[in-house]
GROMACS .gro file of C-alpha atoms in nm:
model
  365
    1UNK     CA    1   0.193  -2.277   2.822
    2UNK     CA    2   0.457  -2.459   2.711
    3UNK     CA    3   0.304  -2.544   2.339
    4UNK     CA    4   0.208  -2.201   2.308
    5UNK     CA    5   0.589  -2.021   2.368
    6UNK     CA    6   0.696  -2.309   2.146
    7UNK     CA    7   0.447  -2.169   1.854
    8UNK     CA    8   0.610  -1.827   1.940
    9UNK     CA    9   0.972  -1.883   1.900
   10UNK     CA   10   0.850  -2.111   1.540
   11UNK     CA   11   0.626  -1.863   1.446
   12UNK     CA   12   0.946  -1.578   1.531
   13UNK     CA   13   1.169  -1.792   1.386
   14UNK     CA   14   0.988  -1.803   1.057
   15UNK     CA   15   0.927  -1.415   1.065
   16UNK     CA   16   1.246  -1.405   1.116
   17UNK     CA   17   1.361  -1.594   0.837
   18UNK     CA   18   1.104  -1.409   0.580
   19UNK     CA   19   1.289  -1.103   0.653
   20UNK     CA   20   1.621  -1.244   0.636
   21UNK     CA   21   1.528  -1.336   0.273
   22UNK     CA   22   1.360  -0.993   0.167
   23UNK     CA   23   1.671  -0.792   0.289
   24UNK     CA   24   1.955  -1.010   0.099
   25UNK     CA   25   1.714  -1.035  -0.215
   26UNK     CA   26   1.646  -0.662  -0.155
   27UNK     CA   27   1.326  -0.601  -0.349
   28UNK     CA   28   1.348  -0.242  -0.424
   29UNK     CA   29   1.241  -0.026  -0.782
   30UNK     CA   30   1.621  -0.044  -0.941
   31UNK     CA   31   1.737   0.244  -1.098
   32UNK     CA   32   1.829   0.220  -1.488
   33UNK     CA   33   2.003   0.468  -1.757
   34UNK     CA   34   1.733   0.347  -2.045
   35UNK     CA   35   1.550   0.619  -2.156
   36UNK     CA   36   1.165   0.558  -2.237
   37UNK     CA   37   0.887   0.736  -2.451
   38UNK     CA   38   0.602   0.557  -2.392
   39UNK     CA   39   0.279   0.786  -2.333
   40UNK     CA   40   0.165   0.765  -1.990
   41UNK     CA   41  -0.171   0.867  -1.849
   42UNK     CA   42  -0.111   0.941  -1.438
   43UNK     CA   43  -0.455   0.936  -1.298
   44UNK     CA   44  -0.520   1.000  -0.950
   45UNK     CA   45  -0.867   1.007  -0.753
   46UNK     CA   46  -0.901   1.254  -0.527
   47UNK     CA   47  -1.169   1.263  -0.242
   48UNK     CA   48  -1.105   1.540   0.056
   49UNK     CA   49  -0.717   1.588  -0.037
   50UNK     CA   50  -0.731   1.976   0.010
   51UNK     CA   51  -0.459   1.883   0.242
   52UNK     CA   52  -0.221   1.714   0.021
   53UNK     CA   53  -0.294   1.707  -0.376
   54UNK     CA   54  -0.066   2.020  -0.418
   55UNK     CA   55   0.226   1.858  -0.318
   56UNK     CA   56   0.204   1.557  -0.554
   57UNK     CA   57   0.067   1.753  -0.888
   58UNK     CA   58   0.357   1.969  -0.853
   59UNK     CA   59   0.591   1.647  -0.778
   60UNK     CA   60   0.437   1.563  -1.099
   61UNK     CA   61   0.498   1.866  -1.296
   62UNK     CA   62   0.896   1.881  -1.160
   63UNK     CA   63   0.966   1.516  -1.227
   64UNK     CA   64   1.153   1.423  -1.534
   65UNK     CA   65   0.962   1.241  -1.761
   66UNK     CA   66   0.787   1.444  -2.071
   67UNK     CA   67   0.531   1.242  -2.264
   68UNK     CA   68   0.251   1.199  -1.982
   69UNK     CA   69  -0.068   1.295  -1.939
   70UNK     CA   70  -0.227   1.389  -1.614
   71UNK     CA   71  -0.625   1.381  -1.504
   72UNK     CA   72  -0.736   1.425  -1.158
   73UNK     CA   73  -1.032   1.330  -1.092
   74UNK     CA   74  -1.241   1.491  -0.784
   75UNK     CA   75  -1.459   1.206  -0.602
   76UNK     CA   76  -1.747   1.412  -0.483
   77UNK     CA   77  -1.549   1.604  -0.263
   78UNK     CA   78  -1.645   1.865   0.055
   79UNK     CA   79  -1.360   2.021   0.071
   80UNK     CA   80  -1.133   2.241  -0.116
   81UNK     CA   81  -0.966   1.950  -0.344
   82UNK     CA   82  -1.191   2.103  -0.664
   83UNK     CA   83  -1.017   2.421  -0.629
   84UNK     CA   84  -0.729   2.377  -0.520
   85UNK     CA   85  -0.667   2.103  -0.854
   86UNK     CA   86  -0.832   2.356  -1.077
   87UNK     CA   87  -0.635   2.652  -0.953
   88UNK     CA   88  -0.315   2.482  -1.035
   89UNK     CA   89  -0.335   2.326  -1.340
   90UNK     CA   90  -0.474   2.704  -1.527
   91UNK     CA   91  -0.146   2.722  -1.752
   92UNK     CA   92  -0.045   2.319  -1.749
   93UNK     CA   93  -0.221   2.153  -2.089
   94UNK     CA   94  -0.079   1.827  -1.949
   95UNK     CA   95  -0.310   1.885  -1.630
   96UNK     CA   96  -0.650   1.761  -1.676
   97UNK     CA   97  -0.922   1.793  -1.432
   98UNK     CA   98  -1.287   1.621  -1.418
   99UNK     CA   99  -1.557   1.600  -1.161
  100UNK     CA  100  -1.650   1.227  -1.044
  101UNK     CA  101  -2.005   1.078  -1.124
  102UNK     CA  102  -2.218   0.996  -0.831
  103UNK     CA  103  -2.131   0.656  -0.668
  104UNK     CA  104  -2.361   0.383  -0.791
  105UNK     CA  105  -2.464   0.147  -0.489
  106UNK     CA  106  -2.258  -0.173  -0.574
  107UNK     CA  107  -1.921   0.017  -0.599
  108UNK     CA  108  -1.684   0.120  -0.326
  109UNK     CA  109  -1.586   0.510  -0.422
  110UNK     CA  110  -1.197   0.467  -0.499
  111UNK     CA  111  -1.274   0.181  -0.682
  112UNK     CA  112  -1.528   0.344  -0.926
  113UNK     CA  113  -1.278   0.677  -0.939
  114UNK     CA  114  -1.008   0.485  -1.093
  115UNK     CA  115  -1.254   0.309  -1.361
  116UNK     CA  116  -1.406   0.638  -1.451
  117UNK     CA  117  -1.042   0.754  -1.496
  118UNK     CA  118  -0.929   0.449  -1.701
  119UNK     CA  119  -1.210   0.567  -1.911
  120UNK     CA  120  -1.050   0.899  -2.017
  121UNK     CA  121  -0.703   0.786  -2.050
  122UNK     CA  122  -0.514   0.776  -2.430
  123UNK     CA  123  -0.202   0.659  -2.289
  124UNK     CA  124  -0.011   0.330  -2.316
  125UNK     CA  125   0.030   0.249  -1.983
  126UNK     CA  126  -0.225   0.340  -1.684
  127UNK     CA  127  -0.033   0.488  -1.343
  128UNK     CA  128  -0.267   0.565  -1.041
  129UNK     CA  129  -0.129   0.741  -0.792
  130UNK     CA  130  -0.338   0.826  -0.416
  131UNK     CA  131  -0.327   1.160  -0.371
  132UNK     CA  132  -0.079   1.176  -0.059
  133UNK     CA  133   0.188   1.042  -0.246
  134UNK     CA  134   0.502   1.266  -0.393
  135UNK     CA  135   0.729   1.145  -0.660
  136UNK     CA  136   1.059   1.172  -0.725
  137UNK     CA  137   1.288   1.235  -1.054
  138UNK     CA  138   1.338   0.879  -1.264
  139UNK     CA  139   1.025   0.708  -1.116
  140UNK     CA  140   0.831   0.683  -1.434
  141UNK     CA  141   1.141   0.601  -1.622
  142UNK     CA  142   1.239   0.316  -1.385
  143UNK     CA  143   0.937   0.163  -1.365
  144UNK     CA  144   0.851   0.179  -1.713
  145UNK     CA  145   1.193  -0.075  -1.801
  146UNK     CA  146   1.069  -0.259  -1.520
  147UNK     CA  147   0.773  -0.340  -1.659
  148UNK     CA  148   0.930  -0.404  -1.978
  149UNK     CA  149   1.202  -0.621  -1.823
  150UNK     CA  150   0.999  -0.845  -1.637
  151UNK     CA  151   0.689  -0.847  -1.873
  152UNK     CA  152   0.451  -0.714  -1.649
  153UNK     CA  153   0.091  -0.628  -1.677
  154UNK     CA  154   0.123  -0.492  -1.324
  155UNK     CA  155   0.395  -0.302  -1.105
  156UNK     CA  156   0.279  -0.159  -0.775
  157UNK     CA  157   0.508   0.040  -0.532
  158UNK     CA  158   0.502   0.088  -0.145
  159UNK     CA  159   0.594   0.451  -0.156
  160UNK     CA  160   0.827   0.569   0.192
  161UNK     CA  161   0.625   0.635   0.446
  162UNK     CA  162   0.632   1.010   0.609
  163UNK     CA  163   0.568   1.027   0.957
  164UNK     CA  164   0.576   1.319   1.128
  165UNK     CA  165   0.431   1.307   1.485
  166UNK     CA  166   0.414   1.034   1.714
  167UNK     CA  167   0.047   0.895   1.644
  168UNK     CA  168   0.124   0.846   1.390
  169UNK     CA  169   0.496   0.720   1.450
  170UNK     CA  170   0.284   0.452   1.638
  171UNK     CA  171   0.082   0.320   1.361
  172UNK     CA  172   0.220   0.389   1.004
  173UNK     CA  173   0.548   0.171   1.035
  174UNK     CA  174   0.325  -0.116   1.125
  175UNK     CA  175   0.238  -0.169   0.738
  176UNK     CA  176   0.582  -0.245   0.601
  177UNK     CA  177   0.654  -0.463   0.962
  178UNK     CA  178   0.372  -0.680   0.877
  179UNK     CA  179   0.460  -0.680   0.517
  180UNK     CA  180   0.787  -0.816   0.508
  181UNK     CA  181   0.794  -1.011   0.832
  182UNK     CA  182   0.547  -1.237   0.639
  183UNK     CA  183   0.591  -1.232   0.247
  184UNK     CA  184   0.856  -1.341   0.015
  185UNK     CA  185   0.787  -1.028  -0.147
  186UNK     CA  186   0.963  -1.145  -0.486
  187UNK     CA  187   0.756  -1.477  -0.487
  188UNK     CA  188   0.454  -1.235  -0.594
  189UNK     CA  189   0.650  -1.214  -0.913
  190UNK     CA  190   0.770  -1.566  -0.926
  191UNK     CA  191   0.498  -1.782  -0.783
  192UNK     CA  192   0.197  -1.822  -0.968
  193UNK     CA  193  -0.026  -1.851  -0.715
  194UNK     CA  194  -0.275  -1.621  -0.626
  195UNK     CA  195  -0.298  -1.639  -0.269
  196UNK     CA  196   0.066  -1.492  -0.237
  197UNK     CA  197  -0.028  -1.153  -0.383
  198UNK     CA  198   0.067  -0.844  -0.262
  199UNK     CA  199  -0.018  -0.450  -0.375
  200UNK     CA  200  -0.027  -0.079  -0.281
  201UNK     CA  201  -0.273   0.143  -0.456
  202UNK     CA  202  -0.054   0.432  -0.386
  203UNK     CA  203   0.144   0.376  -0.681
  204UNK     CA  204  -0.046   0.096  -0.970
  205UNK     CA  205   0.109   0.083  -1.317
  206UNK     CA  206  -0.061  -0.118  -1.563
  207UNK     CA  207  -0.081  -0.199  -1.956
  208UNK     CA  208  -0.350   0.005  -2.106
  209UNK     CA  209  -0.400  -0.268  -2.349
  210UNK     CA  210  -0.448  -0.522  -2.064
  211UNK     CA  211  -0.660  -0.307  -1.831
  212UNK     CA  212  -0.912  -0.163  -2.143
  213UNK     CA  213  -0.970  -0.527  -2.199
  214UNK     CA  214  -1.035  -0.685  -1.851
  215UNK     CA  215  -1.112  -0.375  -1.641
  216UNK     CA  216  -0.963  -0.472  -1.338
  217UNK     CA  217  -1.115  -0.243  -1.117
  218UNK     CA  218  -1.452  -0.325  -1.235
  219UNK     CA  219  -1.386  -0.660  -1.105
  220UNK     CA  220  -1.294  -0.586  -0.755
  221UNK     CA  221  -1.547  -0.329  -0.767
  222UNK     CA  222  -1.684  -0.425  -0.407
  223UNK     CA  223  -1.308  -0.495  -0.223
  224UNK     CA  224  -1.202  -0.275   0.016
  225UNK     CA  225  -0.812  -0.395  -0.019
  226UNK     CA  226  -0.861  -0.342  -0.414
  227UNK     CA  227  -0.519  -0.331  -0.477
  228UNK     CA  228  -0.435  -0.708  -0.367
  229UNK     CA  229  -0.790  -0.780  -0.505
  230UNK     CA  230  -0.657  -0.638  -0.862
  231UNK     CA  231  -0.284  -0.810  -0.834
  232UNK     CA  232  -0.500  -1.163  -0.769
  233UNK     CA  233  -0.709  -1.101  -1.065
  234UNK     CA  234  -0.395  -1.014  -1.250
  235UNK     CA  235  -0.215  -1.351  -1.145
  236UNK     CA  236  -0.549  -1.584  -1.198
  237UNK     CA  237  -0.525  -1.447  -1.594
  238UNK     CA  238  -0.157  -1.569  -1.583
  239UNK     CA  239  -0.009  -1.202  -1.644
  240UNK     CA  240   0.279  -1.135  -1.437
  241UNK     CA  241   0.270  -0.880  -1.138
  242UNK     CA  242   0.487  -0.777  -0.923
  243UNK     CA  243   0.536  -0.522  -0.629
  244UNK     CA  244   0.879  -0.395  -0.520
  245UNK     CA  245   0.941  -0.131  -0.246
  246UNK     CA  246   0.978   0.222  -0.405
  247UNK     CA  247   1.327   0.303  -0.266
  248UNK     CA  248   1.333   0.637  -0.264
  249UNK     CA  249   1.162   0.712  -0.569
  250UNK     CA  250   0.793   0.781  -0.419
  251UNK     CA  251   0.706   0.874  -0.073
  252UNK     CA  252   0.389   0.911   0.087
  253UNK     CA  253   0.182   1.021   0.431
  254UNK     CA  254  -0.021   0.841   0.438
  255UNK     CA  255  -0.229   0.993   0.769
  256UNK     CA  256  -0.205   1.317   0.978
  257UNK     CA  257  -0.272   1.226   1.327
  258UNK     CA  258  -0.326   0.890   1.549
  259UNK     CA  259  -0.706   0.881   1.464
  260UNK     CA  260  -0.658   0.918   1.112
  261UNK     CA  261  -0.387   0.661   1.134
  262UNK     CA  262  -0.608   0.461   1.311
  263UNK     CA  263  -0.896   0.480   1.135
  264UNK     CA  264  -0.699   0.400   0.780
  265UNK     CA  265  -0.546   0.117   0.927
  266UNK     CA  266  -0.856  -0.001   1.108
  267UNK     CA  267  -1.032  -0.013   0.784
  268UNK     CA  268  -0.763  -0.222   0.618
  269UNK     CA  269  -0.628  -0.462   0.834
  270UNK     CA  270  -0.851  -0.733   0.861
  271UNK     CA  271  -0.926  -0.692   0.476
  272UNK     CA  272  -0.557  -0.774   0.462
  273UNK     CA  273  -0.584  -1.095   0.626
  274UNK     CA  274  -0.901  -1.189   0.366
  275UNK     CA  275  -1.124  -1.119   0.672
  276UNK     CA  276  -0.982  -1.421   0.792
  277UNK     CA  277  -1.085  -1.345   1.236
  278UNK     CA  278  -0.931  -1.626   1.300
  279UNK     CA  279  -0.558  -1.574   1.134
  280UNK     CA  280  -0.566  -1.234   1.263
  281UNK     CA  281  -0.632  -1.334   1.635
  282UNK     CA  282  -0.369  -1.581   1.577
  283UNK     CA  283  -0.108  -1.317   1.468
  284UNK     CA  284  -0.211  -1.086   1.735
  285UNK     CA  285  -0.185  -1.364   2.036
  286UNK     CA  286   0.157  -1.469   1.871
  287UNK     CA  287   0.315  -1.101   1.837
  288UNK     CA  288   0.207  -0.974   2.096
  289UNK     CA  289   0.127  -1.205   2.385
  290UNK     CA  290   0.401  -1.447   2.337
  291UNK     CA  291   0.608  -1.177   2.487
  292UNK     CA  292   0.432  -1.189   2.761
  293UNK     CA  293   0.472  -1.572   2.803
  294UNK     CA  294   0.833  -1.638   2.730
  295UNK     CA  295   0.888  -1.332   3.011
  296UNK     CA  296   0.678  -1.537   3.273
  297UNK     CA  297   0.913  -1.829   3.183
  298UNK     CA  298   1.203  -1.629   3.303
  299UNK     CA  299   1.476  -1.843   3.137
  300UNK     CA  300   1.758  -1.614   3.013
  301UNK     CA  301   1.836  -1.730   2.666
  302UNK     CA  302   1.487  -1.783   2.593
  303UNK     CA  303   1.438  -1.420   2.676
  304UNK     CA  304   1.764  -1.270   2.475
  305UNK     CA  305   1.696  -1.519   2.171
  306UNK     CA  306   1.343  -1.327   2.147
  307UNK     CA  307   1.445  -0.983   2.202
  308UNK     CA  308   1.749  -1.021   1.930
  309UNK     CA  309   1.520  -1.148   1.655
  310UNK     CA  310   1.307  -0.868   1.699
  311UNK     CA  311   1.574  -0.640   1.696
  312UNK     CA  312   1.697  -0.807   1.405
  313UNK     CA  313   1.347  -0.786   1.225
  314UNK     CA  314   1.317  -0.433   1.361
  315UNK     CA  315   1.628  -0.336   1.166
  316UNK     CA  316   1.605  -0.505   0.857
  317UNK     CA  317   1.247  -0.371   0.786
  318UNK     CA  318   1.381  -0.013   0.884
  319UNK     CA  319   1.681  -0.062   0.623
  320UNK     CA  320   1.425  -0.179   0.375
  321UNK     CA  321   1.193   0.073   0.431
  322UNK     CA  322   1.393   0.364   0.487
  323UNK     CA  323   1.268   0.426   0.839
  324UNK     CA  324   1.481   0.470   1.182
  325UNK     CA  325   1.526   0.146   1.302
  326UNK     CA  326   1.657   0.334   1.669
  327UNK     CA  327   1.324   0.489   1.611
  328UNK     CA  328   1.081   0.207   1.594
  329UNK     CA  329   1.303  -0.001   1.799
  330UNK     CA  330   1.208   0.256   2.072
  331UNK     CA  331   0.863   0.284   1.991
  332UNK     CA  332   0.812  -0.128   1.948
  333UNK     CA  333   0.585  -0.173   2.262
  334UNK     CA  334   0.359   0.134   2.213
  335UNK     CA  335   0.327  -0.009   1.806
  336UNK     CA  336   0.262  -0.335   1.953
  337UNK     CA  337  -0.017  -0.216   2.164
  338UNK     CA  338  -0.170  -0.034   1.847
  339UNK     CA  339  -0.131  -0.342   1.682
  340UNK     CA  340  -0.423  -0.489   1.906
  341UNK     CA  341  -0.632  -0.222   1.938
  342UNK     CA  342  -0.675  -0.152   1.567
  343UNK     CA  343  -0.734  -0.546   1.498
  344UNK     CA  344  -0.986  -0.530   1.792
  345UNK     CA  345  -1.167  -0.203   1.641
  346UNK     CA  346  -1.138  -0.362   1.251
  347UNK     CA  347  -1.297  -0.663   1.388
  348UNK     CA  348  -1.573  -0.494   1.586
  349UNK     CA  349  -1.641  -0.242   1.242
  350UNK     CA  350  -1.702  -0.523   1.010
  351UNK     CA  351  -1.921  -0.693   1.277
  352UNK     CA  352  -2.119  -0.403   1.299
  353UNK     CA  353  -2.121  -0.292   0.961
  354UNK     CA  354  -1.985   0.040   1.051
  355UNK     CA  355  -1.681   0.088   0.849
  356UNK     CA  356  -1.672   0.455   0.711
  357UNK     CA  357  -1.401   0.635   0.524
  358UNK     CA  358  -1.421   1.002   0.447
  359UNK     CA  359  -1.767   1.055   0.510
  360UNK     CA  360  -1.876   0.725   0.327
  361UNK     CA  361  -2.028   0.405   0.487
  362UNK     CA  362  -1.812   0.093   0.354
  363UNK     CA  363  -2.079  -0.210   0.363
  364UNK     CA  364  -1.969  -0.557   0.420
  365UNK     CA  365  -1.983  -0.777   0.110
   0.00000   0.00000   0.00000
């Protein structure tokens, strides 16, 4: 017992740490007066978004940058999406729509919606966007001299998150937790190693040269987490990526209720630790039952050194993030108990081979 609150308070400490160097080197999109005229293809795959594809093409169309292109894409949908795309975009020439191909049987269906897109593009740079995100004014813009700035062949964004009621309250915040408790985020820039990669596919800006030549989606054809897939690939060619927190500048909902929430999440999670059982288990035992054993050892400072590096964690992932830190501070031991119960249900899924994502089965590689 002893060893293992010992691995806790290190394993804290260290969490504890990572944050403490994501918040003072505050790795957010930065804002910049340059004005940019580079051509732009946004291309965004769309599969069942009836709900939510309004919001962003008209995000789109009120934003601030002029020389883009749009096309949507509709992935075999069986909903409304078709419509409701080609309803809006009657009167926008920007606005392009096209209906997906069927899915061949070695691709994952995202995967091969963004390739078929990539395919139609004329623009300089390549920006896919998931269809629940909204953007803001100056988001092109800035990421465009980021790009330039840093020499990038890749610039991904975790939009905000939206959350609206409390399943998902529960679940959603638990991305961005994760995330910066345990990256360096600006080392995916800096280091050159693969391994520490990072990515959202809500918001993926690449070179068009760069992409037309090694088709990065093509290569992760089969990966469920494509977008760290892609920003691996990207590093392993010795191009430079990097992913930054969208501060303000792109939001997102990700999920509409708790079972959507948890079946997004369940489908991601363990991809996220490279399917890796064993460094998941080992995160979940250290999160969440090394509460449970420094309380047995009822020593006081033991027990108010734990609680005030989580609070501290809580809040400096909230400030990040541009959650409520009272919020999730609240709602800690109900998102800890998620925590577990999604790893235990991605686990049994990939054991089982039943992974399925609007209406399609996700095989195992």
């Amino acid at each position: 017992m002893i060893i293992f609150i010992y691995l806790v308070y290190v394993f804290l400490i260290v969490r504890f740490s990572v944050t403490v160097f994501n918040f003072i080197s505050n790795p957010k999109l930065p804002a910049t007066p340059v004005k940019y005229r580079d051509f732009v293809s946004i291309l965004i795959p769309a599969r069942n978004e009836e709900n939510s594809i309004f919001r962003l093409l008209n995000s789109i169309h009120e934003q601030d940058y002029e020389n883009y292109e749009v096309i949507v894409l509709d992935d075999n949908s069986t909903d409304s999406t078709s419509d409701i795309v080609q309803q809006y975009i009657e009167d926008k020439p920007k606005f392009k729509f096209i209906q997906g191909e069927k899915l061949p049987h070695d691709w994952l269906g995202k995967n091969y919606a963004c390739y078929q897109l990539a395919n139609k593009a004329k623009g300089d740079f390549y920006l896919f966007l998931d269809a629940d995100v909204e953007i803001g004014k100056g988001l092109i813009n800035h990421a465009l001299h980021r790009m330039r700035i840093n020499g990038l062949s890749l610039l991904s964004l975790f939009p905000d998150q939206k959350t609206f009621t409390l399943g998902e309250k529960i679940v959603v915040p638990l991305m961005n937790w994760i995330l910066i408790s345990l990256l360096p985020i600006r080392l995916v820039l800096l280091s050159k190693y693969p391994s520490l990669s990072a990515a959202c596919g809500q918001f993926m800006l690449f070179r068009a040269e760069q992409y037309d030549v090694f088709q990065w989606h093509e290569k992760v054809k089969e990966e469920i987490v494509e977008d760290i897939a892609i920003m691996k690939e990207v590093k392993r060619t010795t191009f430079r990526g990097e992913v930054l927190l969208g501060n303000g500048f792109i939001a997102c909902r990700m999920y509409e209720s708790l079972k959507q929430s948890v079946q997004g999440f369940g489908k991601n999670i363990l991809a996220g630790f490279s399917y890796n059982f064993f460094a998941l288990l080992g995160f979940i035992f250290l999160v969440f039952f090394g509460y449970a054993a420094v309380f047995n050892v009822l020593s006081l400072q033991l027990v108010v050194l734990s609680i005030s590096l989580t609070i501290g964690i809580r809040f400096m992932v909230a400030s990040l993030s541009n959650q409520s830190f009272l919020q999730n501070l609240l709602l800690h031991p109900l998102q800890m108990i998620m925590l577990v119960v999604i790893s235990a249900i991605s686990i049994q899924k990939y054991l089982t081979n039943t992974i399925v994502w609007k209406g399609r089965q996700i095989s195992k590689k």
